[in-house]
Short mmCIF file of C-alpha atoms and ligand atoms in Angstrom, two decimals:
data_model
loop_
_atom_site.label_atom_id
_atom_site.label_comp_id
_atom_site.label_asym_id
_atom_site.label_seq_id
_atom_site.Cartn_x
_atom_site.Cartn_y
_atom_site.Cartn_z
CA MET A 245 -42.93 44.79 -53.73
CA HIS A 246 -40.97 47.30 -51.62
CA GLU A 247 -37.65 46.02 -50.56
CA ASN A 248 -38.40 46.32 -46.87
CA ILE A 249 -41.64 44.21 -47.08
CA ALA A 250 -41.08 40.65 -45.99
CA ARG A 251 -44.39 39.38 -47.34
CA VAL A 252 -47.65 40.63 -48.82
CA LEU A 253 -50.65 39.72 -46.66
CA PHE A 254 -53.37 41.22 -48.84
CA SER A 255 -52.74 42.28 -52.46
CA ALA A 256 -54.14 45.42 -54.02
CA GLU A 257 -56.63 43.26 -55.94
CA GLN A 258 -57.84 41.37 -52.82
CA ILE A 259 -58.24 44.65 -51.02
CA GLN A 260 -60.25 46.24 -53.79
CA THR A 261 -62.53 43.24 -54.15
CA ARG A 262 -63.21 42.97 -50.40
CA VAL A 263 -63.72 46.76 -49.98
CA ARG A 264 -66.27 46.75 -52.74
CA GLU A 265 -68.11 43.89 -51.03
CA LEU A 266 -67.97 45.77 -47.74
CA GLY A 267 -69.44 48.91 -49.32
CA ARG A 268 -72.30 46.97 -50.81
CA GLU A 269 -72.98 45.19 -47.45
CA LEU A 270 -72.91 48.50 -45.60
CA ASN A 271 -75.19 50.11 -48.10
CA GLU A 272 -77.69 47.25 -47.73
CA ARG A 273 -77.60 47.32 -43.98
CA LEU A 274 -78.14 51.09 -43.89
CA GLY A 275 -81.64 50.38 -45.24
CA ASP A 276 -83.66 53.58 -45.63
CA ARG A 277 -81.61 55.74 -43.21
CA GLU A 278 -81.19 59.18 -44.81
CA ASP A 279 -78.74 61.05 -42.55
CA VAL A 280 -75.58 58.95 -42.86
CA VAL A 281 -72.19 60.30 -41.85
CA ILE A 282 -69.09 58.35 -42.75
CA LEU A 283 -66.50 59.40 -40.17
CA GLY A 284 -62.86 58.55 -40.97
CA LEU A 285 -60.32 58.42 -38.17
CA LEU A 286 -57.12 60.14 -39.24
CA LYS A 287 -54.76 59.25 -40.55
CA GLY A 288 -54.94 55.54 -41.14
CA SER A 289 -58.49 55.32 -42.51
CA VAL A 290 -58.04 57.73 -45.48
CA LEU A 291 -57.26 55.21 -48.26
CA PHE A 292 -59.87 52.68 -47.10
CA LEU A 293 -62.59 55.34 -46.72
CA ALA A 294 -61.87 56.73 -50.15
CA ASP A 295 -62.39 53.35 -51.78
CA LEU A 296 -65.22 52.23 -49.48
CA VAL A 297 -67.51 55.26 -50.06
CA ARG A 298 -67.44 54.73 -53.81
CA SER A 299 -69.27 51.43 -53.29
CA ILE A 300 -71.93 52.96 -51.11
CA ASP A 301 -74.78 53.75 -53.42
CA ARG A 302 -76.50 56.66 -51.69
CA PRO A 303 -75.57 60.29 -50.82
CA VAL A 304 -73.61 60.25 -47.58
CA LYS A 305 -71.71 62.95 -45.71
CA LEU A 306 -68.03 62.56 -45.09
CA ASP A 307 -66.28 63.83 -41.96
CA PHE A 308 -62.96 63.19 -40.28
CA ALA A 309 -61.85 63.01 -36.76
CA TRP A 310 -58.50 63.20 -34.88
CA VAL A 311 -58.09 60.78 -32.09
CA SER A 312 -55.34 61.38 -29.61
CA SER A 313 -54.43 58.73 -27.17
CA TYR A 314 -52.32 59.59 -24.19
CA GLY A 315 -50.94 57.46 -21.40
CA ALA A 316 -50.64 53.73 -21.59
CA GLY A 317 -53.34 53.14 -18.96
CA THR A 318 -56.22 50.74 -19.38
CA GLU A 319 -58.85 53.33 -18.57
CA SER A 320 -61.61 52.69 -21.04
CA SER A 321 -62.23 56.17 -22.35
CA GLY A 322 -60.47 58.81 -20.28
CA SER A 323 -57.23 58.28 -22.22
CA VAL A 324 -58.58 59.08 -25.67
CA ASP A 325 -59.55 62.50 -26.98
CA LEU A 326 -61.78 62.87 -30.02
CA LYS A 327 -62.09 65.95 -32.21
CA VAL A 328 -64.58 65.79 -35.03
CA PHE A 329 -64.24 68.20 -38.01
CA PRO A 330 -66.54 69.90 -38.58
CA ASP A 331 -68.27 69.77 -35.25
CA GLY A 332 -71.72 69.28 -36.78
CA ASP A 333 -75.04 68.15 -35.43
CA LEU A 334 -75.02 64.42 -35.19
CA SER A 335 -78.21 64.04 -33.17
CA ARG A 336 -80.16 62.61 -36.09
CA ALA A 337 -77.28 60.91 -37.82
CA THR A 338 -76.21 57.30 -38.26
CA VAL A 339 -72.45 57.65 -37.90
CA VAL A 340 -70.33 54.97 -39.45
CA VAL A 341 -66.85 55.17 -37.92
CA VAL A 342 -64.29 53.96 -40.42
CA ASP A 343 -60.79 52.89 -39.36
CA ASP A 344 -57.94 50.94 -40.87
CA ILE A 345 -57.41 48.48 -38.09
CA LEU A 346 -59.05 47.36 -34.85
CA ASP A 347 -56.38 46.15 -32.44
CA THR A 348 -56.84 46.33 -28.68
CA GLY A 349 -60.11 48.12 -29.20
CA ARG A 350 -59.20 51.10 -27.07
CA THR A 351 -59.67 53.62 -29.87
CA LEU A 352 -63.03 52.50 -31.25
CA HIS A 353 -64.46 51.71 -27.84
CA ALA A 354 -63.65 55.26 -26.70
CA VAL A 355 -64.72 56.90 -29.96
CA LYS A 356 -68.16 55.22 -29.85
CA GLU A 357 -68.67 56.42 -26.28
CA ARG A 358 -67.57 59.94 -27.08
CA LEU A 359 -69.75 60.19 -30.13
CA ARG A 360 -72.75 59.26 -28.05
CA ARG A 361 -71.91 61.29 -25.02
CA ASN A 362 -70.22 64.47 -26.38
CA TYR A 363 -71.74 64.60 -29.83
CA ALA A 364 -75.17 63.05 -29.13
CA ALA A 365 -74.96 60.83 -32.17
CA ALA A 366 -78.22 59.06 -32.78
CA GLU A 367 -76.62 55.78 -33.89
CA VAL A 368 -72.99 54.66 -34.19
CA GLN A 369 -71.71 51.74 -36.36
CA THR A 370 -68.09 50.72 -36.90
CA CYS A 371 -66.38 49.54 -40.05
CA VAL A 372 -62.65 48.46 -40.09
CA LEU A 373 -60.61 47.00 -42.81
CA LEU A 374 -58.47 44.79 -40.57
CA ASP A 375 -59.47 43.06 -37.24
CA LYS A 376 -56.76 41.75 -35.01
CA GLN A 377 -59.21 39.91 -32.84
CA GLY A 378 -56.56 38.06 -30.82
CA ARG A 379 -55.29 41.40 -29.36
CA ARG A 380 -58.51 42.67 -27.91
CA ALA A 381 -58.31 44.37 -24.45
CA PHE A 382 -61.53 46.40 -24.60
CA PRO A 383 -65.06 45.19 -25.27
CA MET A 384 -65.41 46.16 -28.94
CA GLU A 385 -66.53 44.10 -31.89
CA PRO A 386 -66.90 45.84 -35.31
CA ASP A 387 -70.14 45.90 -37.18
CA PHE A 388 -68.24 45.48 -40.46
CA ALA A 389 -64.73 44.06 -40.91
CA GLY A 390 -62.80 43.32 -44.09
CA PHE A 391 -60.22 40.78 -42.98
CA GLN A 392 -59.11 39.03 -39.84
CA VAL A 393 -55.42 39.48 -39.30
CA GLU A 394 -52.86 37.59 -37.23
CA ASN A 395 -50.68 39.41 -34.65
CA VAL A 396 -48.05 40.75 -36.99
CA PHE A 397 -46.90 44.34 -37.70
CA VAL A 398 -48.71 45.39 -40.92
CA VAL A 399 -48.20 48.44 -43.11
CA GLY A 400 -49.68 49.70 -46.33
CA TYR A 401 -53.05 50.97 -47.56
CA GLY A 402 -53.16 53.56 -44.74
CA LEU A 403 -51.19 51.67 -42.11
CA ASP A 404 -47.85 53.12 -41.14
CA TYR A 405 -44.52 52.44 -39.51
CA GLY A 406 -43.05 55.78 -38.29
CA ASP A 407 -45.65 57.57 -40.50
CA ARG A 408 -44.36 55.89 -43.66
CA TYR A 409 -45.64 53.13 -45.97
CA ARG A 410 -49.21 54.36 -45.79
CA ASN A 411 -49.16 54.85 -49.57
CA LEU A 412 -48.52 51.15 -50.51
CA PRO A 413 -51.43 49.81 -52.49
CA TYR A 414 -51.21 46.48 -50.66
CA ILE A 415 -50.92 45.39 -47.03
CA GLY A 416 -47.65 43.80 -46.09
CA VAL A 417 -45.44 42.69 -43.19
CA LEU A 418 -42.27 44.60 -42.65
CA ASP A 419 -39.05 42.76 -42.48
CA ASP A 420 -37.04 42.79 -39.30
CA ARG A 421 -34.90 45.78 -40.26
CA ARG A 422 -37.95 47.98 -40.50
CA SER A 423 -36.13 50.56 -42.37
C1 PRP B 766 -54.00 53.13 -35.15
C2 PRP B 766 -55.19 52.64 -35.96
C3 PRP B 766 -56.37 52.64 -35.09
C4 PRP B 766 -55.75 52.29 -33.68
C5 PRP B 766 -56.04 50.85 -33.39
O1 PRP B 766 -54.02 54.45 -35.02
O2 PRP B 766 -55.36 53.53 -37.01
O3 PRP B 766 -56.97 53.93 -34.96
O4 PRP B 766 -54.34 52.53 -33.83
O5 PRP B 766 -55.52 50.45 -32.18
P1 PRP B 766 -56.43 50.08 -30.93
O6 PRP B 766 -57.54 49.20 -31.30
O7 PRP B 766 -55.39 49.32 -29.99
O8 PRP B 766 -56.84 51.37 -30.27
P2 PRP B 766 -52.74 55.34 -34.67
O9 PRP B 766 -52.88 55.96 -33.31
O10 PRP B 766 -51.46 54.60 -34.98
O11 PRP B 766 -52.93 56.61 -35.69
P3 PRP B 766 -52.91 56.68 -37.26
O12 PRP B 766 -54.36 56.31 -37.73
O13 PRP B 766 -52.52 58.02 -37.63
O14 PRP B 766 -51.90 55.66 -37.83
#
């Protein structure tokens, strides 16, 4: 364990087991849909997405999007900007938005709306590894969630503090020094 991690919340083994389950569940619920786009929100989703897609037993497309939040307002979508790479045609696609954590819900709520309105996505589903349900400020419930998590600051497996710790294979809580 890294010296600045106070405790491990989910070990690498627990994560791998749950992510494989999620991939299988997602695969089953996708039924016979043919045009499936797995859309990762940068940067936090990258590790989760890489593992998740290896348990989805069908040919899917992978895309990534940058989400920029600006302002601390509570406006439901005007404060989030979404840029999908590449800017392809999603009008026949089932888009599965993948993110590391659902916190207030601001990001995913806005991303879903933007995908429908600006990108004319046919269907949007959401899949997060961690769900901090107690923190919700926007109406947003994930279609798929790996683990419920209490209101603590978590890092690892994509989650950062000051853009570091994303590469930890487990998810942990930083100690108070946060160095
Ligand atoms: C984090 C996380 C989610 C979002 C969740 O992203 O990856 O996208 O916050 O919070 P919310 O539910 O309150 O909107 P961040 O902006 O830190 O970017 P990152 O993915 O690059 O770490």
